[in-house]
Short mmCIF file of C-alpha atoms in Angstrom, two decimals:
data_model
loop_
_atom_site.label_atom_id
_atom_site.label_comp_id
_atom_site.label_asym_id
_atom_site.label_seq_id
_atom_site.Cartn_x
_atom_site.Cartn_y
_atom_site.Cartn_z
CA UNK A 12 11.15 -24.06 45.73
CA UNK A 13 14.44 -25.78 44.26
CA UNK A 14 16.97 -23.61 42.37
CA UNK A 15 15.45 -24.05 38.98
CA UNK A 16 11.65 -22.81 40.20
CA UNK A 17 13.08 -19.83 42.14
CA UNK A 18 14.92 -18.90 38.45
CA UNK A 19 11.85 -19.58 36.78
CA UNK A 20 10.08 -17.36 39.19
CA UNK A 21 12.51 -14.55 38.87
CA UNK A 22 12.51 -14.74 35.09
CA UNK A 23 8.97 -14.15 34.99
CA UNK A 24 8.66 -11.09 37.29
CA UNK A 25 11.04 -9.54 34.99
CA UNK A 26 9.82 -10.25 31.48
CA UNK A 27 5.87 -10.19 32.47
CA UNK A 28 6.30 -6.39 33.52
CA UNK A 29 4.09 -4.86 31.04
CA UNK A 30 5.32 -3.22 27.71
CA UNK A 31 7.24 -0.36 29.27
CA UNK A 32 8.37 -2.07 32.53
CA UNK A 33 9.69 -5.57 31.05
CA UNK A 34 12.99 -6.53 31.04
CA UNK A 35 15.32 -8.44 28.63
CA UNK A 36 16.73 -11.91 29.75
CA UNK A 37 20.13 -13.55 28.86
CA UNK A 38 20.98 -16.31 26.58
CA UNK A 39 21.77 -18.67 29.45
CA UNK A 40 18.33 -17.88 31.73
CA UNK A 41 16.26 -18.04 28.17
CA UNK A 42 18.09 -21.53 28.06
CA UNK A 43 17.51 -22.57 31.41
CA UNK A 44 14.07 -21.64 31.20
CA UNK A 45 13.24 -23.17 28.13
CA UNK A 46 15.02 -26.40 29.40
CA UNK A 47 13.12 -26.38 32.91
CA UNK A 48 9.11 -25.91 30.39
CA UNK A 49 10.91 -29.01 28.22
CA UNK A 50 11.67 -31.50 30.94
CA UNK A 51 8.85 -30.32 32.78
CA UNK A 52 10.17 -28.90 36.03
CA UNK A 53 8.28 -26.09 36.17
CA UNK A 54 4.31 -25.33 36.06
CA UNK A 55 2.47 -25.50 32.78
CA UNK A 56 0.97 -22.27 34.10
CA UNK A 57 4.29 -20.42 34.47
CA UNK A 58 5.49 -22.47 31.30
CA UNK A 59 2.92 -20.49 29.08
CA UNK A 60 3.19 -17.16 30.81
CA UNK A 61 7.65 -17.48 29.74
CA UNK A 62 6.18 -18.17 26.29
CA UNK A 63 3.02 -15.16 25.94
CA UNK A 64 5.47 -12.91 28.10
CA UNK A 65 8.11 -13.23 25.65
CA UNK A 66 6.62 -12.66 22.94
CA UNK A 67 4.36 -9.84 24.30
CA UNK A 68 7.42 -7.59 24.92
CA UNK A 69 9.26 -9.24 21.93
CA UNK A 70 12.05 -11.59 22.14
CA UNK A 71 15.79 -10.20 22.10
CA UNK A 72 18.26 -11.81 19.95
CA UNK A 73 20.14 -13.36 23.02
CA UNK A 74 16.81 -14.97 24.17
CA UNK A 75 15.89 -16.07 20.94
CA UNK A 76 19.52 -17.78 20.95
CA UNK A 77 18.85 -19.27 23.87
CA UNK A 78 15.56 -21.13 23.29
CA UNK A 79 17.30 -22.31 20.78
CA UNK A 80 20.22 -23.84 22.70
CA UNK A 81 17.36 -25.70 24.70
CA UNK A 82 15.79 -27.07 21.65
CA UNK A 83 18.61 -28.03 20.02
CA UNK A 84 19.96 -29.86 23.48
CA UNK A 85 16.44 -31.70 23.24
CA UNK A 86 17.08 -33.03 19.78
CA UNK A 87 18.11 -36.29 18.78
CA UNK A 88 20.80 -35.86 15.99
CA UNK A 89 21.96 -38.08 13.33
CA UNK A 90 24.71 -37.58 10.61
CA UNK A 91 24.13 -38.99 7.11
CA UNK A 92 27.52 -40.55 5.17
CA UNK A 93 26.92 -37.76 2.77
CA UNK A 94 29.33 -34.69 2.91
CA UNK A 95 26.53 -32.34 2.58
CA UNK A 96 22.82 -32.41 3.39
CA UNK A 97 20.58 -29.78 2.56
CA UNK A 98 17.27 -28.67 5.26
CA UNK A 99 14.29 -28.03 3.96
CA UNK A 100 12.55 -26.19 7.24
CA UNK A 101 9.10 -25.02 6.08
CA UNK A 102 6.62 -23.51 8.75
CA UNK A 103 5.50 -26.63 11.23
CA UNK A 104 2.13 -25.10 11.23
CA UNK A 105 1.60 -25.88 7.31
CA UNK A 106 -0.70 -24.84 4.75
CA UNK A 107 -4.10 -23.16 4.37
CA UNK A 108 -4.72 -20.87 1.32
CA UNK A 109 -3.01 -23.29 -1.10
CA UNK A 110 -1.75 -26.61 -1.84
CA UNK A 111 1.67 -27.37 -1.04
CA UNK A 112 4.53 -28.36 -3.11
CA UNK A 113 7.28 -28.20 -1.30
CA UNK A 114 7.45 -31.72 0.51
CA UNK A 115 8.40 -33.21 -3.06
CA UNK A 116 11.25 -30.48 -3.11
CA UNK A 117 13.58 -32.77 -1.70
CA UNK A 118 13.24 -35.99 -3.95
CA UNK A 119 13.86 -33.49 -6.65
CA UNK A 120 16.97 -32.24 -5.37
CA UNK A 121 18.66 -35.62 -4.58
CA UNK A 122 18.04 -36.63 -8.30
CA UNK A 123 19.85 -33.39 -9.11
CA UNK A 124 22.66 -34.82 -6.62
CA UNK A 125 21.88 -32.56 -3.71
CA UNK A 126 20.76 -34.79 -0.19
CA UNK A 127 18.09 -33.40 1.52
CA UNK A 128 15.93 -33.78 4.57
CA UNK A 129 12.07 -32.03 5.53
CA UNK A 130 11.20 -31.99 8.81
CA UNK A 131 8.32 -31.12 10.43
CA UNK A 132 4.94 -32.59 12.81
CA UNK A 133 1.01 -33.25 12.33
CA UNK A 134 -0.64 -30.07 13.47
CA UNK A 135 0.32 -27.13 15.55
CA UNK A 136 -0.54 -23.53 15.95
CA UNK A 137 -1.71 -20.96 14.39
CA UNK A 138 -2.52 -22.24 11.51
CA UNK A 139 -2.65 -26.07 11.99
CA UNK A 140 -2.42 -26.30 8.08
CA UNK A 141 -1.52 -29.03 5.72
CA UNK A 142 2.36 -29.94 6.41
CA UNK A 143 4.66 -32.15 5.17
CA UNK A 144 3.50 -34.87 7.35
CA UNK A 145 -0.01 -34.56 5.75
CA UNK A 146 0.77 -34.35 1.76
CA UNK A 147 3.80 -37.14 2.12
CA UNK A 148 1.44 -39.59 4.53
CA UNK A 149 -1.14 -39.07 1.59
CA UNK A 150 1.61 -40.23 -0.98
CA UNK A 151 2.12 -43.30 0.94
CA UNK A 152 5.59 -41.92 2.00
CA UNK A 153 7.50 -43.02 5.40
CA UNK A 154 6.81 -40.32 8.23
CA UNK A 155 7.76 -42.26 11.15
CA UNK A 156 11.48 -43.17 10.76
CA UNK A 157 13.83 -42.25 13.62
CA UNK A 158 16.83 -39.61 12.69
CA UNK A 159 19.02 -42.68 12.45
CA UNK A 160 16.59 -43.86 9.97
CA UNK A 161 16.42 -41.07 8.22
CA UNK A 162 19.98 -40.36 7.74
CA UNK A 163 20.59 -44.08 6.44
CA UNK A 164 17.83 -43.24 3.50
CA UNK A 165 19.52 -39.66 2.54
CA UNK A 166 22.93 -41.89 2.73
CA UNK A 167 21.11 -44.47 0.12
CA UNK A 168 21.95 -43.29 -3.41
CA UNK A 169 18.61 -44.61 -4.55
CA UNK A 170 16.81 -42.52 -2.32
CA UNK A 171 19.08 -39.68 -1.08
CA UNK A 172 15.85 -38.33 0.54
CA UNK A 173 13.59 -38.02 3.74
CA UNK A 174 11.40 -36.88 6.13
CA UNK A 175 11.69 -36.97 9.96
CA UNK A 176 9.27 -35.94 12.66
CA UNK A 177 9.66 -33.70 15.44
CA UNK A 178 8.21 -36.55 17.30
CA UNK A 179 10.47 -39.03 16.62
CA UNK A 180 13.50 -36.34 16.60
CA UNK A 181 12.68 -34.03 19.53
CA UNK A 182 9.88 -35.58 21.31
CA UNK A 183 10.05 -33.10 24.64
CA UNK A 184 9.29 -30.43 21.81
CA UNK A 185 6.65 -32.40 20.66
CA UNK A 186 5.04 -32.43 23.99
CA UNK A 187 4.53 -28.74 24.28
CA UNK A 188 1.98 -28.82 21.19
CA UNK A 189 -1.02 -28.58 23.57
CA UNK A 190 0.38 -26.17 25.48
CA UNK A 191 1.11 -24.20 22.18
CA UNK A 192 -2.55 -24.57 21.11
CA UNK A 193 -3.81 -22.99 24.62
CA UNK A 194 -1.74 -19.61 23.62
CA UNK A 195 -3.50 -19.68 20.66
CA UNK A 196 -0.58 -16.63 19.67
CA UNK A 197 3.09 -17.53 17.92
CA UNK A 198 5.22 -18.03 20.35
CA UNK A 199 9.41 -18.26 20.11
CA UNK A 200 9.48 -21.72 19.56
CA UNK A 201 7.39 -21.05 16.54
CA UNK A 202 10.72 -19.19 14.88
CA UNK A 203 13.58 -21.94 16.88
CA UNK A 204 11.98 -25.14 16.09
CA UNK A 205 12.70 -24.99 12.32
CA UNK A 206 16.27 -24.80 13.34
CA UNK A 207 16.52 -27.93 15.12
CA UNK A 208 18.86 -29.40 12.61
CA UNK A 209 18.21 -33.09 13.19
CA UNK A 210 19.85 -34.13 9.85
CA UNK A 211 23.35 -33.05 10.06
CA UNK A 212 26.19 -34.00 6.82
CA UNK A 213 29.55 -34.92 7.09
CA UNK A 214 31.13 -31.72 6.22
CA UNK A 215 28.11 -28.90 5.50
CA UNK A 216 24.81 -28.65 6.46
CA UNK A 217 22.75 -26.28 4.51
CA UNK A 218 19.50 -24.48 5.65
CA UNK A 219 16.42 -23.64 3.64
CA UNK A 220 13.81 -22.19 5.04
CA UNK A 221 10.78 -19.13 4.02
CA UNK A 222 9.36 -16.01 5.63
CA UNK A 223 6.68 -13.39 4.78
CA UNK A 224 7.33 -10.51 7.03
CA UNK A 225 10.27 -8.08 6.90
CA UNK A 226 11.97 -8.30 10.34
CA UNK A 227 12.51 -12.12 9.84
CA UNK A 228 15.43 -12.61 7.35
CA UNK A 229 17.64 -11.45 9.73
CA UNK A 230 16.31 -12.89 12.58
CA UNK A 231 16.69 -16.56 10.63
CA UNK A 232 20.15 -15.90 9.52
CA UNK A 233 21.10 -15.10 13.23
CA UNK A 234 19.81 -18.16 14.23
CA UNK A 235 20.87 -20.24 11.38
CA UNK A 236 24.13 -19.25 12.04
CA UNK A 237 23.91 -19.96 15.98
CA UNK A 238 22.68 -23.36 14.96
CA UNK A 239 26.00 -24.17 12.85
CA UNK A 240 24.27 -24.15 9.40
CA UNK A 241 27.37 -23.67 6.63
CA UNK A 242 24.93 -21.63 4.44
CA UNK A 243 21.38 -20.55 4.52
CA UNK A 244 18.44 -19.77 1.50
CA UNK A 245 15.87 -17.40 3.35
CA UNK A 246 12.96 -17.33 0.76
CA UNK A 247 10.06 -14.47 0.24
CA UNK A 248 7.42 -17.25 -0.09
CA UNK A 249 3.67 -18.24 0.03
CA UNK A 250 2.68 -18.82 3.82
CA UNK A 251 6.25 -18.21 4.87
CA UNK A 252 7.47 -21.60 2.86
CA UNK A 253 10.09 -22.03 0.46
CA UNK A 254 8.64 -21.48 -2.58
CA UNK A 255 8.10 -17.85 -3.54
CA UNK A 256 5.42 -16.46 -5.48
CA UNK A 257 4.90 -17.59 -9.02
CA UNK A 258 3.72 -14.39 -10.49
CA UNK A 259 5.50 -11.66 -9.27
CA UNK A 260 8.92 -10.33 -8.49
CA UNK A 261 10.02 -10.91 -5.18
CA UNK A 262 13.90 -10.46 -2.77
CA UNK A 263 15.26 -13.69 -0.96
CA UNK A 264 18.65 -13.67 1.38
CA UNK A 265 21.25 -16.04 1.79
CA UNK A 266 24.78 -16.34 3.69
CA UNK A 267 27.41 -18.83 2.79
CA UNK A 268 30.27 -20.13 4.82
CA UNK A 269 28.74 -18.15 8.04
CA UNK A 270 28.78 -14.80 6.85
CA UNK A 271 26.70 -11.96 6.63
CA UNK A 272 23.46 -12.27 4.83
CA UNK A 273 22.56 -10.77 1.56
CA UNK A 274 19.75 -9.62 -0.33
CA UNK A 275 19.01 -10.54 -3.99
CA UNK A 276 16.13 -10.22 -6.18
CA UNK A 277 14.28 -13.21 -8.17
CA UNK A 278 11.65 -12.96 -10.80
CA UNK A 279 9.62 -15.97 -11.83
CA UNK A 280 9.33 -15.01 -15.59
CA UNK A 281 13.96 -14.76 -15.65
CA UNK A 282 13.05 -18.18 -15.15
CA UNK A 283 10.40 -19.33 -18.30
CA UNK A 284 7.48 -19.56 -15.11
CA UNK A 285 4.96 -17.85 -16.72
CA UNK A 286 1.35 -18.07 -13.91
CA UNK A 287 -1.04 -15.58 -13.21
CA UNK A 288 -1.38 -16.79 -9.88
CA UNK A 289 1.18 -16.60 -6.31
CA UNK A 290 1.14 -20.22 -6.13
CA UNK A 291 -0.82 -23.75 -6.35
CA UNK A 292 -4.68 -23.03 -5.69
CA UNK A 293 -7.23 -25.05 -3.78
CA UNK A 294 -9.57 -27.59 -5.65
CA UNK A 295 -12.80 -25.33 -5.97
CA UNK A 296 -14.58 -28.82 -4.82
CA UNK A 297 -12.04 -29.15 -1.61
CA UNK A 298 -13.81 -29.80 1.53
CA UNK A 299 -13.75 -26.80 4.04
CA UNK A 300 -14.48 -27.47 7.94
CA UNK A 301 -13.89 -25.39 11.38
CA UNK A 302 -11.97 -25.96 14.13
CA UNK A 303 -14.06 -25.86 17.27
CA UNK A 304 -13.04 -22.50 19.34
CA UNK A 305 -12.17 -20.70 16.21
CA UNK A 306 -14.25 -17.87 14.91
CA UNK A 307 -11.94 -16.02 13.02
CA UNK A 308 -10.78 -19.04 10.08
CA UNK A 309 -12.03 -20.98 8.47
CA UNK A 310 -10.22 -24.43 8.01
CA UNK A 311 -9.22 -26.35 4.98
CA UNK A 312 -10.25 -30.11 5.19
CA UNK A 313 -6.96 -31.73 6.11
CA UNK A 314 -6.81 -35.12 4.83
CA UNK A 315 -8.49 -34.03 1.92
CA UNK A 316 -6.31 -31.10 1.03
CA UNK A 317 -3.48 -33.78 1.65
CA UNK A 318 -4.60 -36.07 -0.75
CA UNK A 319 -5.03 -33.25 -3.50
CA UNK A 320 -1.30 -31.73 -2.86
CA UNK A 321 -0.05 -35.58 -3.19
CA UNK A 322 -1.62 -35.85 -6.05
CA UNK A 323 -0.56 -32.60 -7.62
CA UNK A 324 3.04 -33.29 -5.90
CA UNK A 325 3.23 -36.72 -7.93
CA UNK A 326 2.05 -35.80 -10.96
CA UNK A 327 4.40 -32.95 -11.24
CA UNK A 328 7.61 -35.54 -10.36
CA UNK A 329 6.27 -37.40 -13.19
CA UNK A 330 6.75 -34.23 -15.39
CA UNK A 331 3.05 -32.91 -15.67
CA UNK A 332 3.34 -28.88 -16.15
CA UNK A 333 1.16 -26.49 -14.18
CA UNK A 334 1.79 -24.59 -10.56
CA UNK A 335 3.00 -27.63 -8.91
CA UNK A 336 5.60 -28.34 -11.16
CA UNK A 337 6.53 -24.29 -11.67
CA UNK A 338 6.85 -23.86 -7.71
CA UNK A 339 9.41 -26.88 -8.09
CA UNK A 340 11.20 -25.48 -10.65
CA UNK A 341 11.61 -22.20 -8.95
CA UNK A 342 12.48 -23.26 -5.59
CA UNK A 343 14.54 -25.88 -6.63
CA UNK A 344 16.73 -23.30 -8.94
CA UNK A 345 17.43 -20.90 -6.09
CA UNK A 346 18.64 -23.89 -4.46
CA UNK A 347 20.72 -25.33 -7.12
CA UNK A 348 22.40 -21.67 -7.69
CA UNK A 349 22.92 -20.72 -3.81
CA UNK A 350 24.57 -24.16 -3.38
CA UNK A 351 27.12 -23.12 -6.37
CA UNK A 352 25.67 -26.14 -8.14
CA UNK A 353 24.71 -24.48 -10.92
CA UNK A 354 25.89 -20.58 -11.93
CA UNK A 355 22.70 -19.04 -12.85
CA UNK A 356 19.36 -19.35 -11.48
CA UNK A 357 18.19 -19.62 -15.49
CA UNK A 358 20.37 -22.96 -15.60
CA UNK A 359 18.95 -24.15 -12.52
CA UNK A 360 15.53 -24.21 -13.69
CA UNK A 361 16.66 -25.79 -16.46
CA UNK A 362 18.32 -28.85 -15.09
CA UNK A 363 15.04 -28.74 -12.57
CA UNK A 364 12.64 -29.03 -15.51
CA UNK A 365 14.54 -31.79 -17.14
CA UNK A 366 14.74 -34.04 -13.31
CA UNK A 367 11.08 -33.32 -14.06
CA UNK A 368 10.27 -34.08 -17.76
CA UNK A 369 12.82 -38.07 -17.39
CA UNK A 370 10.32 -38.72 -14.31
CA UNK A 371 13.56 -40.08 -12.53
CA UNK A 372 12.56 -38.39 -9.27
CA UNK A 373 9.32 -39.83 -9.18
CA UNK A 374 11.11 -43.29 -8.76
CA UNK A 375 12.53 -42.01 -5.95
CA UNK A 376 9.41 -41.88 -4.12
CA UNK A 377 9.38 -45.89 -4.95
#
């Protein structure tokens, strides 16, 4: 064995101990691990027992740190001649109980002044839902572009917008998606990868990203810091995305200029939002399929799930009301009034609503 396989080895017979025998790693073996499974020096076998093993006897903060120092080192970064970009980072395994509005978030926010970049891939675990890749493919939207690309587009004032692939951005990432599927489980890189930062701007970079479960705001503002984000938005939302429910009251976090992070409460009807349901239902005619292997879920149909949140997505830039254009408004006020861009969340929505009602975003998309 070379040096690298006999630290693989030794990381394993520590972590894949059982539940009361396991022991922690440090930040620099979780990062020399992670970088030996990403440029493929070590079995696939022992690649997927570091992941299951990790996660089975849960992941400390210094090893969650340090997957993330090997996925950042993987990425290819680019800087956009903007001073400040904002990161929309919803979950890379997408949508399934509604469709999603969030990949026309960030054409919204440039018109409001505000660059911003979504990231994200086709289909990955657990949920291989409907991402950003899906709904903006539908729309006829570039998903393809390299990070230089992508940073010359969000540089464009026309556009001031993008969308840029783990593929094209961290391709050794990419790789692992098999791999990822054969665990079936979450794994760590589920929680790093959204922290990737491609997209960087001149002076700030600002994260945005959602969870559902408790533990996980702090755990993403650790990170988010570790990653060099200026400020982050950590959203209560639907699926773990950005935009929170539209019926009921809900608590977000954010930091700004690396500090601590703090708790705050939102309510949809502070805001004029006014839905009796969490967020953007499914067509009642929408396609539903099954994913060979799986017995537990059953799958939405994709491409056709896609085409509807496109559809919805476009309409709503073109300043049609109804859930689409309400999960805009409310996601795109927390941004406005956690970037200081506008003092209340109330005025947020309103400068949101009236991007919305001129169409002028829509002609972004163009």
């Amino acid at each position: 064995m070379n040096e690298i396989q006999r630290t693989m080895r030794s990381i394993i017979q520590r972590i894949a101990t059982g539940p009361e025998l396991s022991k922690d790693i440090s930040l620099d073996e979780a990062r020399l691990g992670m970088q030996a499974i990403l440029d493929t020096e070590v079995d696939p076998v022992q690649a997927g027992i570091f992941m299951i093993a990790m996660r089975m006897k849960r992941e400390t903060d210094d090893e969650q740190r340090g997957v993330l120092d090997a996925v950042r080192e993987a990425t290819n970064h680019a800087v956009a001649d903007v001073d400040e970009v904002v990161d929309i980072a919803d979950p890379y395994d997408g949508y399934n109980r509604c469709l999603p509005a969030s990949p026309f978030l960030a054409p919204v926010l440039a018109e409001c002044g505000v660059p911003a970049v979504s990231h994200g891939l086709d289909a990955v675990g657990p949920k291989f839902g409907v991402t950003h890749r899906h709904v903006l493919e539908a729309a006829g939207l570039p998903v393809d572009l390299s990070p230089a690309d992508a940073a010359a587009r969000i540089a464009d004032p026309a556009i001031g917008w993008s969308y840029v692939d783990q593929r094209a951005f961290a391709p050794k990432v990419h790789d692992l998606v098999p791999l990822r599927g054969t665990i079936v489980k979450r794994q760590v890189i589920t929680t790093v990868e959204v922290m990737a930062r491609p997209i960087h701007g001149r002076k700030k970079t600002h994260l945005v990203t959602g969870y559902v479960h408790k533990p996980y705001p702090r755990i993403y503002a650790l990170l988010a810091r570790h990653a060099g984000f200026d400020s982050a938005l950590l959203v209560r939302g639907v699926e773990g995305g950005v935009v929170p429910s539209l019926r009921q009251k809900g608590v977000c976090f954010n930091y700004q200029r690396m500090g601590e992070e703090q708790s705050f409460d939102i309510d949809p009807g502070e805001l004029g939002i006014e839905q009796n349901i969490r967020a953007v239902p499914l067509p009642e005619d929408l396609p539903t399929t099954s994913r060979p292997g799986d017995e537990i879920a059953v799958a939405v149909d994709v491409p056709a799930t896609a085409r509807a949140a496109a559809q919805a997505g476009m309409a709503a830039l073109e300043g049609q009301r109804g859930p689409t254009y309400d999960s805009l408004v409310f996601s795109g006020a927390l941004i406005l009034w956690h970037l200081g861009r506008e003092q209340t969340q109330h005025a947020g929505a309103d400068r949101i609503r009236a991007v919305l009602d001129s169409g002028a975003a829509a002609r972004r998309l163009r």
